[in-house]
Amino acid sequence: EFWLPFGNLYAETNNIPKAEQAMRSALSVNADYAPAQTRLAFLLYDAGRFGDAIQYLESAYDAFPENDIISRRLAIAYQRSGRMDEAIARYEGLIRNNPNNAQAYLNVVSLYRQQASEAATPAIAEQLNTKAINAMNELKRVDPENPMAYLNLASIYLAQGKNADAETNANLTLQKDPTLYQPYIILATVNQSKGTNDYNRFVDLEKRAAAAVGRDATRLSGERDSAKSAANASFRRAVEQLNAAKLRATEPEALNDINNRINRLTTLVNQTAGY
């Protein structure tokens, strides 16, 4: 307790070396002093010293397993330090010891998905995504009201091109927590994909209708108009969903991405709006 306030004062004045020294002094008196472990972990993490931060983040996580900030930072520190396998083994062990540890499920799924994105072959990526899906289904079983289980499933299915499953789980996420913006991004992506498919069909039908005569020309023209109308409706829904995401997002990077997507989709809405 003596060293901790000194460390905090040094940190507030951005004297990180002195802050770190004070926290280490506190831990030299009591190596299990959780507030100093957590403060030192954050100092090292914020300084980009992810490998050094891990042992203190692990201790802080053990002391405060429900703290989302500690949990997320530990997962990221493992990633940045190239210790993914070790991290996965840790979280899988935590789940075995406590099958109700929701944050452990979320952390291990984040790592599975990271490994899947870097996998050398599609088969390995598929295996990792399957593990992620199984973990989220297990989290749904132990914590059925957890919106992040459904959000992760929606995101995984979207990446796999399983748009119907992605759409279902995005809507379930919003039922659990309507304040999240990410489900709206997923729904907008699904509708943009639908619109793009219909637009491509419209372009093909327009070419075929121009070359056809008689009844074929009439039929193809009708199908062409229907495809264009369907594309326009999907693009409009995507814009509405992105606007809903914009109302809920706060991060500048997310807002910038949303605005860029709205601008692109608005162009597509205009391109498919009648003749």
XYZ file of N, CA and C in Angstrom, residues 77-198:
366
model
N -1.788 -9.410 -25.660
C -0.367 -9.538 -25.343
C 0.181 -10.872 -25.823
N -0.586 -11.950 -25.648
C -0.171 -13.252 -26.169
C 0.003 -13.177 -27.690
N -0.969 -12.573 -28.366
C -0.907 -12.474 -29.827
C 0.336 -11.711 -30.260
N 0.539 -10.528 -29.650
C 1.649 -9.660 -30.061
C 3.007 -10.271 -29.723
N 3.021 -11.193 -28.776
C 4.288 -11.817 -28.378
C 4.551 -13.121 -29.119
N 3.643 -13.501 -30.015
C 3.827 -14.735 -30.761
C 3.675 -15.976 -29.906
N 2.832 -15.898 -28.877
C 2.650 -17.029 -27.953
C 1.205 -17.536 -28.028
N 0.725 -17.663 -29.240
C -0.675 -18.022 -29.464
C -1.001 -19.409 -28.911
N -0.148 -20.393 -29.191
C -0.427 -21.760 -28.735
C -0.481 -21.820 -27.218
N 0.438 -21.099 -26.581
C 0.454 -21.065 -25.118
C -0.829 -20.426 -24.582
N -1.253 -19.364 -25.246
C -2.472 -18.674 -24.817
C -3.686 -19.582 -24.961
N -3.779 -20.265 -26.099
C -4.918 -21.159 -26.327
C -4.951 -22.256 -25.272
N -3.789 -22.826 -24.992
C -3.721 -23.888 -23.974
C -4.172 -23.358 -22.616
N -3.800 -22.105 -22.306
C -4.196 -21.517 -21.015
C -5.712 -21.372 -20.929
N -6.310 -20.811 -21.979
C -7.752 -20.579 -21.927
C -8.545 -21.884 -21.989
N -8.043 -22.845 -22.762
C -8.716 -24.146 -22.776
C -8.663 -24.796 -21.392
N -7.526 -24.606 -20.693
C -7.426 -25.126 -19.332
C -8.373 -24.419 -18.381
N -8.504 -23.099 -18.543
C -9.432 -22.352 -17.699
C -10.867 -22.832 -17.907
N -11.212 -23.135 -19.149
C -12.567 -23.613 -19.447
C -12.794 -24.991 -18.834
N -11.766 -25.848 -18.923
C -11.916 -27.187 -18.318
C -12.124 -27.072 -16.808
N -11.390 -26.152 -16.176
C -11.501 -25.984 -14.724
C -12.795 -25.274 -14.326
N -13.291 -24.401 -15.212
C -14.528 -23.673 -14.916
C -15.315 -23.495 -16.208
N -16.179 -24.452 -16.530
C -16.935 -24.391 -17.790
C -17.879 -23.194 -17.895
N -18.048 -22.441 -16.821
C -18.921 -21.263 -16.852
C -18.148 -19.963 -17.038
N -16.846 -20.053 -17.310
C -16.009 -18.860 -17.479
C -16.238 -18.272 -18.874
N -17.194 -17.366 -18.976
C -17.584 -16.821 -20.279
C -16.435 -16.107 -20.966
N -15.653 -15.337 -20.207
C -14.571 -14.576 -20.826
C -13.499 -15.481 -21.401
N -13.254 -16.626 -20.771
C -12.277 -17.568 -21.310
C -12.726 -18.099 -22.672
N -14.016 -18.388 -22.810
C -14.542 -18.809 -24.120
C -14.302 -17.728 -25.168
N -14.603 -16.481 -24.815
C -14.470 -15.386 -25.776
C -13.010 -15.171 -26.161
N -12.116 -15.282 -25.176
C -10.696 -15.090 -25.473
C -10.143 -16.202 -26.361
N -10.498 -17.446 -26.063
C -9.956 -18.530 -26.866
C -10.513 -18.480 -28.283
N -11.765 -18.056 -28.432
C -12.339 -17.929 -29.777
C -11.635 -16.839 -30.557
N -11.292 -15.750 -29.889
C -10.534 -14.694 -30.560
C -9.208 -15.231 -31.086
N -8.562 -16.079 -30.309
C -7.288 -16.661 -30.726
C -7.476 -17.692 -31.839
N -8.513 -18.531 -31.738
C -8.811 -19.477 -32.819
C -8.995 -18.726 -34.142
N -9.753 -17.642 -34.083
C -10.059 -16.891 -35.302
C -8.816 -16.204 -35.856
N -7.957 -15.729 -34.960
C -6.710 -15.123 -35.401
C -5.843 -16.150 -36.110
N -5.747 -17.335 -35.525
C -4.972 -18.395 -36.164
C -5.593 -18.817 -37.490
N -6.915 -18.851 -37.547
C -7.589 -19.224 -38.793
C -7.272 -18.240 -39.905
N -7.210 -16.956 -39.557
C -6.920 -15.929 -40.572
C -5.489 -16.025 -41.085
N -4.607 -16.663 -40.296
C -3.210 -16.794 -40.696
C -2.858 -18.219 -41.117
N -3.863 -19.087 -41.222
C -3.621 -20.507 -41.511
C -2.985 -20.691 -42.891
N -2.126 -21.711 -42.975
C -1.403 -21.972 -44.223
C -2.291 -22.595 -45.290
N -3.350 -23.304 -44.875
C -4.225 -23.974 -45.832
C -5.684 -23.747 -45.444
N -6.592 -23.812 -46.419
C -8.017 -23.686 -46.103
C -8.503 -24.760 -45.136
N -7.917 -25.960 -45.215
C -8.343 -27.050 -44.339
C -8.041 -26.722 -42.877
N -6.863 -26.156 -42.621
C -6.503 -25.782 -41.249
C -7.400 -24.652 -40.759
N -7.656 -23.688 -41.644
C -8.552 -22.582 -41.277
C -9.935 -23.101 -40.923
N -10.405 -24.079 -41.685
C -11.725 -24.654 -41.427
C -11.754 -25.367 -40.081
N -10.697 -26.088 -39.749
C -10.636 -26.769 -38.453
C -10.694 -25.767 -37.299
N -9.962 -24.667 -37.438
C -9.940 -23.660 -36.373
C -11.279 -22.954 -36.259
N -11.901 -22.668 -37.398
C -13.226 -22.040 -37.355
C -14.264 -22.974 -36.738
N -14.119 -24.262 -37.007
C -15.031 -25.238 -36.393
C -14.857 -25.252 -34.881
N -13.608 -25.174 -34.417
C -13.353 -25.115 -32.978
C -13.978 -23.848 -32.379
N -13.873 -22.736 -33.121
C -14.452 -21.480 -32.641
C -15.968 -21.579 -32.554
N -16.583 -22.170 -33.566
C -18.044 -22.336 -33.572
C -18.485 -23.232 -32.417
N -17.752 -24.332 -32.212
C -18.106 -25.236 -31.115
C -17.995 -24.537 -29.759
N -16.960 -23.720 -29.615
C -16.779 -22.999 -28.351
C -17.909 -22.014 -28.107
N -18.330 -21.318 -29.166
C -19.415 -20.345 -28.999
C -20.752 -21.037 -28.757
N -20.950 -22.187 -29.361
C -22.172 -22.948 -29.070
C -22.182 -23.429 -27.630
N -21.004 -23.785 -27.109
C -20.920 -24.190 -25.704
C -21.182 -22.984 -24.790
N -20.663 -21.813 -25.166
C -20.936 -20.605 -24.386
C -22.427 -20.289 -24.396
N -23.082 -20.473 -25.528
C -24.537 -20.276 -25.588
C -25.251 -21.215 -24.618
N -24.708 -22.407 -24.454
C -25.345 -23.369 -23.557
C -25.220 -22.929 -22.094
N -24.013 -22.456 -21.719
C -23.800 -22.093 -20.312
C -24.254 -20.663 -20.008
N -24.313 -19.818 -21.050
C -24.709 -18.414 -20.844
C -25.550 -17.974 -22.046
N -26.777 -18.439 -22.140
C -27.594 -18.215 -23.346
C -27.928 -16.752 -23.626
N -27.746 -15.883 -22.647
C -28.053 -14.468 -22.856
C -26.822 -13.652 -23.234
N -25.697 -14.281 -23.416
C -24.463 -13.564 -23.741
C -24.464 -13.159 -25.218
N -24.574 -11.873 -25.531
C -24.680 -11.462 -26.938
C -23.417 -11.731 -27.735
N -22.253 -11.771 -27.058
C -21.003 -11.947 -27.786
C -20.878 -13.342 -28.387
N -21.563 -14.318 -27.815
C -21.554 -15.661 -28.409
C -22.203 -15.618 -29.788
N -23.336 -14.961 -29.870
C -24.063 -14.870 -31.142
C -23.321 -13.968 -32.134
N -22.705 -12.905 -31.620
C -21.959 -12.004 -32.496
C -20.765 -12.711 -33.118
N -20.038 -13.481 -32.314
C -18.900 -14.224 -32.866
C -19.354 -15.237 -33.898
N -20.453 -15.926 -33.621
C -20.969 -16.879 -34.603
C -21.346 -16.179 -35.900
N -22.003 -15.027 -35.780
C -22.393 -14.275 -36.978
C -21.166 -13.892 -37.790
N -20.123 -13.434 -37.111
C -18.913 -13.008 -37.799
C -18.196 -14.174 -38.464
N -18.121 -15.299 -37.783
C -17.475 -16.481 -38.357
C -18.240 -16.962 -39.584
N -19.558 -17.067 -39.467
C -20.368 -17.530 -40.596
C -20.255 -16.560 -41.781
N -20.186 -15.269 -41.490
C -20.037 -14.291 -42.576
C -18.729 -14.519 -43.316
N -17.651 -14.740 -42.571
C -16.352 -14.986 -43.195
C -16.355 -16.269 -44.018
N -17.189 -17.228 -43.629
C -17.284 -18.492 -44.370
C -18.236 -18.401 -45.562
N -18.879 -17.249 -45.731
C -19.835 -17.094 -46.818
C -21.183 -17.707 -46.533
N -21.453 -18.044 -45.265
C -22.745 -18.624 -44.876
C -23.654 -17.481 -44.413
N -24.162 -16.744 -45.394
C -24.861 -15.501 -45.089
C -26.143 -15.702 -44.293
N -26.871 -16.783 -44.559
C -28.122 -17.018 -43.831
C -27.845 -17.235 -42.338
N -26.823 -18.020 -42.036
C -26.454 -18.250 -40.638
C -25.927 -16.967 -39.993
N -25.166 -16.200 -40.761
C -24.651 -14.925 -40.250
C -25.801 -13.985 -39.919
N -26.778 -13.913 -40.799
C -27.927 -13.025 -40.599
C -28.738 -13.463 -39.369
N -28.957 -14.748 -39.235
C -29.715 -15.264 -38.088
C -29.036 -14.901 -36.774
N -27.740 -15.114 -36.688
C -27.027 -14.853 -35.444
C -26.832 -13.364 -35.176
N -26.741 -12.562 -36.225
C -26.672 -11.113 -36.016
C -27.979 -10.604 -35.413
N -29.094 -11.111 -35.915
C -30.397 -10.712 -35.352
C -30.559 -11.205 -33.915
N -30.054 -12.404 -33.621
C -30.106 -12.909 -32.248
C -29.242 -12.049 -31.320
N -28.099 -11.579 -31.842
C -27.249 -10.687 -31.050
C -28.005 -9.432 -30.653
N -28.732 -8.860 -31.608
C -29.485 -7.634 -31.330
C -30.628 -7.879 -30.353
N -31.179 -9.080 -30.369
C -32.201 -9.403 -29.377
C -31.616 -9.398 -27.969
N -30.346 -9.837 -27.848
C -29.697 -9.876 -26.541
C -29.179 -8.501 -26.121
N -28.692 -7.730 -27.091
C -28.150 -6.401 -26.777
C -28.332 -5.478 -27.985
N -29.401 -4.691 -28.006
C -29.672 -3.818 -29.154
C -28.755 -2.605 -29.245
N -27.858 -2.426 -28.276
C -26.957 -1.267 -28.311
C -25.690 -1.528 -29.127
N -25.441 -2.770 -29.503
C -24.223 -3.098 -30.248
C -24.331 -2.634 -31.697
N -23.226 -2.155 -32.250
C -23.246 -1.717 -33.652
C -22.780 -2.814 -34.603
N -21.946 -3.744 -34.111
C -21.363 -4.742 -35.013
C -22.393 -5.618 -35.718
N -23.498 -6.020 -35.045
C -24.489 -6.835 -35.776
C -25.073 -6.114 -36.984
N -25.239 -4.799 -36.876
C -25.760 -4.044 -38.010
C -24.767 -4.035 -39.173
N -23.478 -4.017 -38.858
C -22.461 -4.103 -39.908
C -22.579 -5.438 -40.642
N -22.763 -6.503 -39.876
C -22.894 -7.837 -40.479
C -24.149 -7.918 -41.336
N -25.265 -7.410 -40.826
C -26.511 -7.432 -41.596
C -26.370 -6.604 -42.867
N -25.696 -5.461 -42.763
C -25.486 -4.630 -43.952
C -24.624 -5.350 -44.978
N -23.625 -6.078 -44.500
C -22.750 -6.827 -45.407
C -23.528 -7.920 -46.131
N -24.408 -8.601 -45.391
C -25.238 -9.638 -46.009
C -26.133 -9.029 -47.087
N -26.772 -7.902 -46.785
C -27.661 -7.283 -47.767
C -26.891 -6.697 -48.945
N -25.694 -6.200 -48.694
C -24.880 -5.718 -49.808
C -24.522 -6.877 -50.734
N -24.229 -8.036 -50.144
C -23.921 -9.218 -50.955
C -25.139 -9.639 -51.783
N -26.321 -9.622 -51.159
C -27.545 -9.940 -51.900
C -27.747 -8.952 -53.041
N -27.555 -7.673 -52.733
C -27.737 -6.649 -53.754
C -26.757 -6.806 -54.902
N -25.522 -7.151 -54.569
C -24.510 -7.331 -55.612
C -24.862 -8.506 -56.516
N -25.346 -9.598 -55.916
C -25.758 -10.753 -56.730
C -26.897 -10.386 -57.677
N -27.888 -9.649 -57.152
C -29.012 -9.232 -57.992
C -28.567 -8.229 -59.056
